[in-house]
């Protein structure tokens, strides 16, 4: 590349990155995901390393964030709030470690503090004589915005420090973020009100902190977690981790996932562990931060122009990416819902290559303003179905096409209807529609329903397409000889499937109800129905008024249940299932209050003698509510092997913990805790 070509490319990159900075930090309206920004910034840095004499004065590589908003008073940071360099692979992380060791006179004392990299907004809190007097954003790293009036509304920020021993002036730095549950509730409320929703929790946190009216900020579910002390830290503590633990004593939130490890292999093990548990956290993280723990070694290593040499951010695979919406297809589910599915230019996001994403319904398409041909931001987190979260409107081509709803079912050509007040379109063909039959059978055989091992989606489709089965009852008439000429089906596979069907015949009443696929009847509602009516006959005879007496059943659900059992077709299928040997233990009338009634339990770790799902069912049968997270209201935690943060939180809160042996003893008739 010639100097003139490099100069033009660097100018173009600077202009684009500065625009993205302004959109994110000033306008609160990011148009591209972080991964796109990171990619362009890395390209710019590589060019600057190759042509250092061409580096521009306004290069984003020389600064952090964007200009402060003029509506807020400016705050100059005495100790600059620098950002961190990023690595994206094991090799890059090991290179960082080699650089650190190479710069140290004696690396023998080198240890690393490991922390999750919260996806929020960096802030500085100044305490004078233990009282909060100022809060500021990072801004451009040297000048930020005074947001004291907003930060004071955040309950996890102490207005006065606990205990004693702090210096006359203490500057604490941390991240203000929005937990996922609060974010979802806030966006749902905005959708109901027809107002603007936020793209992600970090965008929501940024918008909340930039409110001129602190009463608005007070309504937002913000949290703050500390990650260090500026300036005074070196004189107070010997290590970074020691300073964090002291902040916890003074009343700040520190991340319970923080660890100190002996070497870079320990950092990599921590990365693998946190990546596997990322989606189970209550907040978003986009990577991890590794810091040299010794403050003396930090001082020896020093800084480069924009980042410390003693810390690095190891980024996770992006959960948001940018790609092209090539087309939209409409798929039919087991309840007849006709759902738009985006067909994407394949893109690597959230650790996998994604080529399809859900668009939910026509209301969501209208809200997004998305068209075929658009450049879109797609998000994938863990096992969640990928979804389009935003359109990059300035990249829309002139030939972009509107997404049109089908008038007929794409499978059976029956009319498609949309009931008043419902977002979903539905095929009116019922089980005449092959797609609905297939999806109903897939649901019936799924793990949380009848749990038929080996009956995967592709095999269900083959069985329906070849006419071997039409209803779920037909599954239990299958013989190994009928299966041998099917694709990838040998004698052993056929025998295993028949054995799995024999095992699945004997189930529980709640599982059977859930497996029937009644609209709006999930696991919890199925359990409540089974407890209330105790027999299938009593449930099938119940009218809507009787159904409304069941916990968690409202008028809409009652109507769906009554309609389902009023259908002659559904009653015939249920009778055929029973004729084919499907049964369950009779629910006994309780002689008194269930032993765990009113208690909330949490399961964590790996159980050896049963699955977590089986343990959950048995605890619920004893009257317990089984929750997914530990809180002050938790009655007991059953911890299997390799239990993690839930166990630690239970111990911190003084909640009773039992091991797997204690759980088994309880389920077999032992005393409740």
XYZ file of C-alpha atoms in Angstrom:
673
model
C 0.000 0.000 0.000
C 1.363 3.412 -0.954
C 1.569 6.296 1.555
C -1.237 8.178 -0.187
C -3.523 5.105 -0.193
C -2.753 4.427 3.480
C -3.460 8.062 4.381
C -6.843 7.977 2.646
C -7.797 4.688 4.316
C -6.725 5.947 7.767
C -8.736 9.149 7.275
C -11.800 7.135 6.252
C -11.419 4.855 9.274
C -11.008 7.820 11.635
C -14.098 9.514 10.231
C -16.191 6.359 10.531
C -14.990 5.500 14.067
C -15.531 9.058 15.282
C -19.058 8.936 13.896
C -19.724 5.672 15.743
C -18.243 7.188 18.916
C -20.612 10.135 18.655
C -23.616 7.894 18.042
C -22.818 5.736 21.060
C -21.496 8.172 23.660
C -23.314 11.378 22.769
C -26.513 10.489 20.915
C -27.216 7.202 22.744
C -28.117 5.689 19.355
C -25.468 3.167 18.230
C -25.933 2.045 14.639
C -23.486 -0.903 14.643
C -22.536 -3.602 17.192
C -19.323 -3.417 19.226
C -17.715 -6.112 17.089
C -17.910 -3.855 14.000
C -16.316 -0.969 15.913
C -13.573 -3.272 17.274
C -12.825 -4.585 13.787
C -12.382 -1.122 12.273
C -10.302 0.076 15.231
C -7.954 -2.897 14.935
C -7.495 -2.181 11.232
C -6.654 1.455 12.019
C -4.116 0.460 14.691
C -2.435 -1.961 12.313
C -2.079 0.798 9.698
C -0.735 3.226 12.318
C 1.833 0.639 13.407
C 2.904 0.221 9.771
C 2.842 3.975 8.967
C 3.446 5.763 12.318
C 4.321 9.038 10.565
C 0.811 9.165 9.085
C -1.084 8.953 12.381
C -3.820 11.600 12.493
C -4.307 14.025 15.372
C -7.962 12.990 15.761
C -7.291 9.253 15.663
C -9.639 7.300 17.971
C -6.617 5.209 18.983
C -5.332 8.208 20.989
C -8.454 8.775 23.023
C -11.186 7.020 24.986
C -14.917 7.524 24.412
C -16.412 10.748 23.077
C -16.921 14.391 23.937
C -19.016 15.138 27.047
C -22.534 16.417 26.565
C -22.784 20.225 26.877
C -25.826 19.981 29.172
C -23.716 18.501 31.984
C -20.963 20.250 33.923
C -17.526 19.041 32.871
C -15.230 17.208 35.283
C -11.475 16.857 34.735
C -10.036 13.541 35.915
C -6.821 14.075 37.891
C -5.905 10.477 37.093
C -6.992 9.766 33.492
C -9.647 7.073 32.994
C -7.906 5.038 30.345
C -9.399 2.087 28.531
C -7.810 -1.344 28.088
C -6.237 -3.014 25.103
C -8.134 -6.087 23.873
C -7.089 -9.609 22.957
C -9.308 -12.153 21.248
C -7.383 -15.441 21.402
C -5.172 -17.594 23.614
C -2.088 -16.735 21.548
C -2.695 -12.986 21.960
C -3.182 -13.420 25.716
C 0.077 -15.379 26.012
C 1.811 -12.620 24.051
C 0.540 -10.124 26.629
C 1.967 -12.286 29.420
C 5.335 -12.511 27.670
C 5.454 -8.720 27.301
C 4.636 -8.252 30.975
C 7.312 -10.714 32.099
C 9.851 -9.222 29.727
C 9.436 -5.734 31.229
C 9.675 -6.800 34.880
C 12.960 -6.864 36.772
C 11.755 -9.831 38.859
C 8.590 -11.548 37.563
C 8.649 -14.158 40.351
C 5.920 -12.307 42.284
C 3.676 -11.948 39.248
C 0.049 -12.986 39.838
C -3.085 -11.948 37.973
C -6.403 -10.648 39.304
C -9.263 -11.897 37.094
C -12.630 -10.132 36.842
C -15.650 -10.231 34.514
C -15.772 -7.278 32.127
C -19.196 -5.843 32.829
C -20.973 -4.441 29.795
C -21.891 -1.031 31.228
C -20.695 2.554 31.656
C -17.412 3.380 33.428
C -17.780 5.953 36.220
C -15.640 7.711 38.820
C -16.998 8.340 42.342
C -15.247 10.857 44.609
C -15.657 10.526 48.379
C -14.482 13.235 50.786
C -14.357 12.205 54.447
C -16.393 9.140 53.531
C -19.267 11.018 51.836
C -20.087 10.914 48.098
C -19.514 14.409 46.673
C -19.146 13.793 42.932
C -19.793 11.187 40.259
C -18.520 11.504 36.710
C -18.536 9.571 33.464
C -15.328 8.624 31.693
C -16.007 11.047 28.832
C -12.890 11.239 26.659
C -10.706 9.804 29.421
C -9.549 13.171 30.755
C -12.776 15.188 30.865
C -16.089 13.594 31.772
C -19.620 14.649 32.726
C -20.866 15.368 36.238
C -23.709 12.861 36.848
C -23.785 13.070 40.653
C -27.522 13.767 40.803
C -28.236 10.622 38.804
C -25.752 8.294 40.522
C -27.171 9.172 43.925
C -30.397 7.453 42.868
C -28.644 4.089 42.419
C -29.182 2.027 45.529
C -25.985 -0.011 45.221
C -23.885 3.187 45.419
C -23.180 4.087 49.097
C -23.852 7.737 49.900
C -21.657 7.325 52.993
C -18.964 4.700 53.461
C -19.289 1.954 56.056
C -16.726 1.284 58.778
C -13.582 3.407 58.787
C -9.960 3.659 57.695
C -10.543 5.316 54.359
C -8.408 8.275 53.193
C -9.681 11.870 53.338
C -10.217 11.692 49.564
C -11.069 8.424 47.865
C -11.786 8.059 44.135
C -13.520 4.791 43.355
C -13.956 3.533 39.822
C -16.455 1.033 38.561
C -19.135 0.114 36.081
C -22.782 1.108 36.154
C -24.882 -1.471 34.331
C -28.433 -2.762 33.973
C -29.177 -6.412 34.909
C -30.887 -8.453 32.209
C -34.138 -8.982 34.082
C -34.583 -5.273 34.751
C -33.705 -4.470 31.138
C -36.325 -6.871 29.781
C -39.017 -5.522 32.109
C -38.180 -1.927 31.158
C -38.281 -2.685 27.425
C -41.536 -4.613 27.773
C -43.107 -1.645 29.565
C -41.872 0.630 26.748
C -43.355 -1.684 24.102
C -46.691 -1.716 25.920
C -46.629 2.091 26.071
C -45.568 2.390 22.440
C -42.382 4.264 23.339
C -38.735 3.763 22.350
C -37.003 0.560 23.441
C -33.266 0.135 23.999
C -31.043 -2.105 21.886
C -29.169 -3.705 24.784
C -28.589 -3.270 28.547
C -25.463 -1.134 28.099
C -27.275 1.288 25.802
C -30.087 1.436 28.378
C -27.615 2.180 31.200
C -25.972 4.963 29.170
C -29.311 6.561 28.366
C -30.392 6.356 32.007
C -27.276 8.108 33.286
C -27.651 10.948 30.798
C -31.080 11.996 31.983
C -31.232 15.649 33.051
C -34.152 14.759 35.349
C -32.817 12.454 38.065
C -36.353 11.314 38.842
C -36.306 9.406 35.552
C -32.985 7.770 36.426
C -34.432 6.743 39.798
C -36.996 4.568 37.974
C -34.335 2.661 36.028
C -32.965 -0.680 37.369
C -29.288 0.345 37.508
C -26.514 -1.315 39.529
C -22.904 -0.362 40.201
C -19.912 -2.690 40.637
C -16.423 -1.441 41.578
C -13.242 -2.451 39.799
C -10.558 -0.234 41.365
C -9.351 2.864 43.178
C -7.655 5.776 41.421
C -4.666 7.643 42.716
C -4.776 6.709 46.398
C -4.778 2.947 45.786
C -0.978 2.625 45.677
C -0.544 4.181 49.105
C -3.275 2.118 50.745
C -2.752 -1.453 49.574
C -0.115 -3.826 48.307
C -2.321 -5.490 45.698
C -5.267 -4.655 43.477
C -7.360 -7.506 44.917
C -6.693 -6.321 48.479
C -8.080 -2.909 47.492
C -11.217 -4.459 45.997
C -11.926 -6.535 49.091
C -11.533 -3.400 51.220
C -14.049 -1.600 49.003
C -16.463 -4.408 49.801
C -15.937 -3.705 53.507
C -16.674 -0.014 52.897
C -20.059 -0.830 51.378
C -19.439 -1.201 47.640
C -20.503 -4.015 45.350
C -17.535 -6.009 44.112
C -17.938 -8.870 41.676
C -18.152 -12.236 43.485
C -16.627 -13.910 40.419
C -13.249 -12.176 40.967
C -10.274 -14.553 41.347
C -6.507 -14.260 41.773
C -4.474 -16.828 39.821
C -0.784 -17.703 39.731
C -0.064 -17.529 36.004
C -1.466 -17.108 32.528
C -2.698 -20.722 32.477
C -4.856 -19.792 35.447
C -6.234 -16.874 33.417
C -7.103 -19.219 30.547
C -8.824 -21.668 32.897
C -10.823 -18.766 34.345
C -11.755 -17.669 30.810
C -13.030 -21.164 29.939
C -15.046 -21.361 33.154
C -16.635 -17.921 32.794
C -17.395 -18.451 29.098
C -19.308 -21.635 29.995
C -21.269 -19.794 32.706
C -21.702 -16.492 30.893
C -25.341 -16.982 29.961
C -26.303 -17.989 33.506
C -25.199 -14.641 34.957
C -27.799 -12.002 35.780
C -25.892 -9.351 33.805
C -24.095 -9.031 30.479
C -20.331 -9.419 30.210
C -18.424 -9.110 26.949
C -15.170 -10.582 28.199
C -12.787 -10.688 31.141
C -10.161 -8.336 32.533
C -6.783 -9.623 33.676
C -4.668 -7.284 35.814
C -1.247 -7.670 37.385
C -2.266 -7.948 41.036
C 0.811 -6.353 42.659
C 0.579 -2.551 42.666
C 4.362 -2.279 42.835
C 4.633 -4.338 39.635
C 1.879 -2.225 38.044
C 3.944 0.893 38.770
C 7.025 -0.731 37.242
C 5.119 -1.637 34.074
C 3.495 1.793 33.649
C 1.316 2.935 30.742
C 1.301 3.484 27.019
C -0.471 6.570 25.663
C -3.988 5.259 26.142
C -3.846 2.057 28.213
C -1.985 0.430 31.125
C 0.679 -2.158 30.295
C -0.385 -4.222 33.324
C -3.956 -5.029 32.255
C -5.717 -6.565 29.283
C -9.311 -7.316 28.273
C -9.843 -10.804 26.860
C -13.023 -10.433 24.789
C -15.618 -13.170 24.372
C -17.010 -14.117 20.939
C -19.337 -11.294 19.894
C -23.009 -11.721 20.817
C -23.979 -9.065 18.295
C -22.864 -8.918 14.684
C -23.754 -7.095 11.510
C -24.981 -8.900 8.401
C -27.394 -8.791 5.439
C -31.085 -9.794 5.512
C -31.441 -11.720 2.262
C -35.037 -12.912 2.562
C -37.886 -13.744 4.971
C -39.679 -17.093 5.137
C -42.774 -17.977 7.186
C -42.718 -21.156 9.321
C -45.642 -22.915 10.999
C -45.454 -24.068 14.626
C -47.370 -26.741 16.548
C -50.143 -24.326 17.587
C -50.508 -23.008 14.026
C -48.566 -19.809 14.688
C -47.052 -18.527 11.442
C -43.712 -16.969 12.334
C -41.436 -14.855 10.101
C -37.862 -16.152 9.960
C -35.050 -13.984 8.637
C -32.675 -15.632 6.150
C -29.285 -14.020 6.700
C -25.938 -13.811 5.024
C -24.132 -16.326 7.336
C -22.264 -14.576 10.160
C -20.247 -15.849 13.129
C -21.882 -14.584 16.326
C -22.091 -15.905 19.884
C -19.662 -18.711 19.075
C -21.579 -20.204 16.123
C -22.348 -19.406 12.490
C -25.865 -18.003 12.199
C -27.882 -17.947 8.978
C -31.434 -17.682 10.407
C -32.955 -15.348 13.006
C -36.438 -14.878 14.413
C -38.482 -11.785 13.625
C -41.221 -12.848 16.124
C -44.304 -11.369 14.424
C -45.595 -8.589 12.180
C -45.659 -6.104 15.058
C -41.944 -6.657 15.619
C -41.229 -6.202 11.899
C -43.113 -2.906 11.983
C -41.353 -1.781 15.164
C -37.923 -2.499 13.697
C -38.845 -0.987 10.331
C -36.914 -3.811 8.677
C -36.988 -4.599 4.949
C -35.552 -7.387 2.810
C -32.113 -6.224 1.654
C -31.356 -4.295 4.861
C -28.105 -4.469 6.777
C -29.105 -5.578 10.260
C -27.639 -6.230 13.703
C -28.281 -9.788 14.863
C -27.882 -10.892 18.480
C -27.332 -14.387 19.866
C -26.813 -15.088 23.582
C -26.246 -18.688 24.684
C -29.052 -20.986 23.603
C -31.411 -18.121 22.863
C -32.702 -18.124 19.273
C -30.820 -15.472 17.262
C -32.869 -12.333 16.698
C -32.609 -9.115 14.730
C -32.394 -6.197 17.131
C -31.754 -3.210 14.866
C -31.580 -1.983 11.284
C -28.568 -0.008 10.026
C -30.718 2.401 8.054
C -27.942 4.380 6.376
C -26.916 1.176 4.537
C -30.396 0.477 3.119
C -30.252 -0.187 -0.648
C -32.671 1.450 -3.071
C -34.193 -1.927 -3.997
C -35.046 -2.920 -0.391
C -38.471 -4.670 -0.276
C -41.252 -4.615 2.322
C -41.978 -7.868 4.174
C -45.492 -9.018 3.239
C -47.601 -11.351 5.395
C -48.877 -14.514 3.666
C -52.625 -14.862 3.064
C -52.371 -18.677 3.034
C -50.385 -21.196 5.051
C -47.037 -21.890 3.328
C -47.419 -25.630 4.124
C -51.085 -26.599 3.621
C -52.445 -23.455 1.883
C -55.232 -23.068 4.460
C -56.231 -19.461 5.174
C -54.094 -17.536 7.674
C -55.946 -15.493 10.287
C -54.960 -12.984 12.950
C -57.317 -12.807 15.919
C -58.099 -9.380 17.389
C -55.639 -8.479 20.118
C -53.120 -11.172 19.102
C -49.714 -10.498 17.598
C -49.406 -13.939 15.988
C -50.865 -15.048 12.668
C -52.246 -18.607 12.667
C -52.871 -21.302 10.085
C -56.520 -22.430 10.256
C -55.751 -25.929 8.962
C -55.248 -27.553 12.371
C -53.810 -31.069 12.184
C -54.676 -31.156 8.484
C -51.494 -29.084 8.266
C -48.418 -31.319 8.121
C -46.237 -28.735 9.817
C -48.516 -28.588 12.867
C -48.564 -32.393 13.138
C -44.790 -32.562 13.015
C -44.272 -29.803 15.570
C -46.852 -31.329 17.918
C -45.026 -34.678 17.809
C -41.637 -33.010 18.339
C -42.997 -31.214 21.410
C -44.657 -34.393 22.728
C -41.365 -36.332 22.576
C -39.119 -33.525 23.911
C -37.046 -33.875 27.081
C -39.360 -31.900 29.373
C -42.427 -33.680 27.978
C -42.423 -37.475 27.378
C -38.609 -37.535 27.051
C -38.346 -40.088 24.224
C -34.615 -40.605 23.811
C -33.433 -40.852 20.203
C -36.555 -39.375 18.600
C -35.010 -36.276 17.047
C -36.589 -33.666 14.791
C -35.346 -35.196 11.523
C -36.643 -38.641 12.469
C -40.066 -37.205 13.326
C -40.211 -35.532 9.918
C -39.316 -38.815 8.195
C -41.943 -40.741 10.159
C -44.670 -38.243 9.207
C -43.548 -37.811 5.591
C -43.481 -41.598 4.999
C -46.919 -42.098 6.577
C -45.685 -44.268 9.433
C -47.322 -41.975 12.015
C -50.062 -39.346 11.936
C -50.587 -38.649 15.654
C -48.556 -38.920 18.840
C -50.493 -42.097 19.694
C -49.052 -43.803 16.606
C -45.574 -43.558 18.118
C -46.395 -46.302 20.594
C -47.442 -48.713 17.828
C -44.057 -48.560 16.110
C -42.044 -51.772 15.821
C -38.350 -52.134 14.991
C -39.125 -53.830 11.649
C -41.027 -50.739 10.471
C -37.974 -48.565 11.004
C -35.171 -50.530 9.347
C -35.542 -49.072 5.849
C -35.389 -45.484 7.119
C -32.378 -43.226 6.585
C -29.505 -43.900 9.049
C -31.564 -46.496 10.922
C -29.926 -49.867 11.600
C -31.146 -52.725 13.778
C -29.525 -51.395 16.943
C -30.895 -47.867 16.445
C -34.369 -49.248 15.749
C -34.259 -51.450 18.860
C -33.053 -48.523 20.974
C -35.898 -46.305 19.784
C -38.532 -48.949 20.511
C -37.016 -49.434 23.969
C -37.105 -45.674 24.557
C -40.792 -45.615 23.550
C -41.528 -48.454 25.976
C -39.812 -46.528 28.765
C -41.651 -43.313 27.890
C -45.045 -45.027 28.224
C -44.743 -44.685 31.999
C -44.659 -41.006 32.850
C -46.226 -38.542 35.309
C -49.529 -36.732 35.052
C -47.923 -33.236 34.857
C -45.498 -34.365 32.101
C -48.349 -35.910 30.116
C -50.405 -32.719 30.328
C -47.438 -30.602 29.240
C -46.719 -33.031 26.367
C -50.235 -32.619 24.935
C -49.204 -29.143 23.786
C -52.267 -27.239 24.983
C -51.843 -23.541 24.179
C -50.416 -21.505 27.074
C -49.961 -24.618 29.266
C -46.320 -24.776 30.247
C -44.635 -26.952 32.863
C -45.785 -24.875 35.835
C -49.421 -24.724 34.695
C -49.434 -28.454 33.916
C -48.183 -29.156 37.437
C -50.871 -26.944 38.974
C -53.593 -28.641 36.901
C -52.389 -32.097 37.953
C -52.306 -31.134 41.633
C -55.758 -29.553 41.509
C -57.699 -32.220 39.560
C -55.489 -35.272 40.297
C -57.103 -37.326 37.471
C -57.359 -36.827 33.738
C -61.067 -37.617 33.839
C -61.742 -34.804 36.322
C -59.711 -32.338 34.255
C -61.437 -33.276 30.981
C -64.843 -32.780 32.621
C -63.979 -29.334 34.032
C -65.630 -26.257 32.576
C -63.984 -22.830 32.354
C -65.338 -21.785 35.750
C -63.786 -24.838 37.405
C -60.499 -24.241 35.604
C -60.302 -20.671 36.910
C -59.988 -22.078 40.436
C -56.517 -23.414 39.559
C -53.448 -21.357 40.486
C -51.884 -19.628 37.464
C -54.969 -20.178 35.230
C -56.722 -17.073 33.937
C -59.620 -16.653 31.495
C -57.517 -17.016 28.323
C -55.710 -20.163 29.523
C -58.967 -21.641 30.833
C -60.539 -21.075 27.415
C -57.631 -22.829 25.648
C -57.806 -25.829 28.018
C -61.595 -26.197 27.748
C -61.435 -25.921 23.937
C -58.695 -28.536 23.741
C -60.645 -31.139 25.727
C -63.888 -30.284 23.934
C -62.341 -31.482 20.664
C -63.461 -34.999 19.650
C -60.202 -35.415 17.759
C -58.080 -34.617 20.840
C -60.167 -36.974 23.001
C -59.671 -39.768 20.470
C -55.896 -39.269 20.469
C -55.807 -39.301 24.294
C -57.886 -42.524 24.331
C -55.513 -44.099 21.799
C -52.496 -43.102 23.912
C -54.020 -44.848 26.933
C -54.928 -47.902 24.841
C -51.295 -48.031 23.682
C -50.076 -48.262 27.275
C -49.347 -44.660 28.237
C -50.004 -44.308 31.981
C -48.870 -42.541 35.149
C -49.227 -42.964 38.921
C -52.529 -41.712 40.311
C -52.156 -38.401 42.188
C -53.021 -39.173 45.788
C -55.176 -36.927 47.929
C -52.915 -35.130 50.398
C -53.721 -35.952 54.046
C -52.345 -32.607 55.166
C -50.007 -29.825 54.224
C -47.124 -30.895 51.951
C -43.803 -31.023 53.824
C -42.140 -28.327 51.687
C -45.207 -26.116 51.171
C -44.262 -22.435 51.220
C -40.535 -23.124 50.789
C -38.341 -21.909 47.921
C -35.495 -24.220 46.853
C -32.585 -23.762 44.457
C -30.677 -26.577 42.699
C -27.050 -26.057 41.684
C -24.075 -28.143 40.590
C -24.033 -31.594 38.972
C -26.259 -34.328 40.430
C -25.106 -37.928 39.910
C -28.198 -39.975 40.803
C -30.796 -37.912 38.935
C -31.105 -34.982 36.573
C -31.833 -31.484 37.847
C -35.203 -31.719 36.086
C -36.115 -34.902 37.971
C -35.043 -33.355 41.272
C -37.133 -30.277 40.486
C -40.217 -32.394 39.812
C -39.845 -34.319 43.080
C -39.329 -31.159 45.114
C -42.406 -29.614 43.516
C -44.374 -32.759 44.348
C -43.516 -32.091 48.020
C -44.889 -28.557 47.703
C -41.690 -26.582 47.128
C -41.220 -23.778 44.655
C -37.964 -24.327 42.706
C -36.256 -21.072 41.696
C -33.352 -20.404 39.362
C -31.426 -17.972 41.580
C -30.550 -17.538 45.245
C -32.058 -14.687 47.256
C -32.837 -13.838 50.850
C -36.187 -15.639 50.384
C -34.500 -18.960 49.495
C -35.262 -21.681 52.066
C -32.582 -24.203 51.075
C -29.984 -24.866 48.369
C -29.280 -28.425 47.191
C -25.703 -28.415 45.895
C -24.217 -31.133 43.723
C -20.634 -31.436 42.504
C -18.861 -28.365 41.065
C -21.443 -25.929 42.448
C -20.466 -22.327 41.718
C -21.772 -18.837 42.373
C -25.198 -19.940 43.668
C -23.542 -21.965 46.429
C -21.246 -19.093 47.307
C -24.148 -16.653 47.505
C -26.123 -19.056 49.720
C -23.173 -19.297 52.099
C -22.821 -15.504 52.162
C -26.522 -15.120 53.000
C -26.443 -17.864 55.647
C -28.968 -20.024 53.760
C -29.122 -23.743 54.601
C -27.229 -25.930 52.095
C -27.566 -29.703 51.712
C -25.574 -32.041 49.481
C -26.954 -34.643 47.081
C -27.079 -37.340 49.764
C -29.185 -35.052 51.960
C -31.484 -34.277 49.026
C -32.027 -37.979 48.282
C -32.765 -38.684 51.948
C -35.350 -35.900 51.957
C -37.020 -37.104 48.751
C -37.186 -40.644 50.134
C -39.182 -39.508 53.138
C -36.700 -37.731 55.384
C -37.487 -34.635 57.402
C -37.696 -31.256 55.734
C -35.105 -28.668 56.781
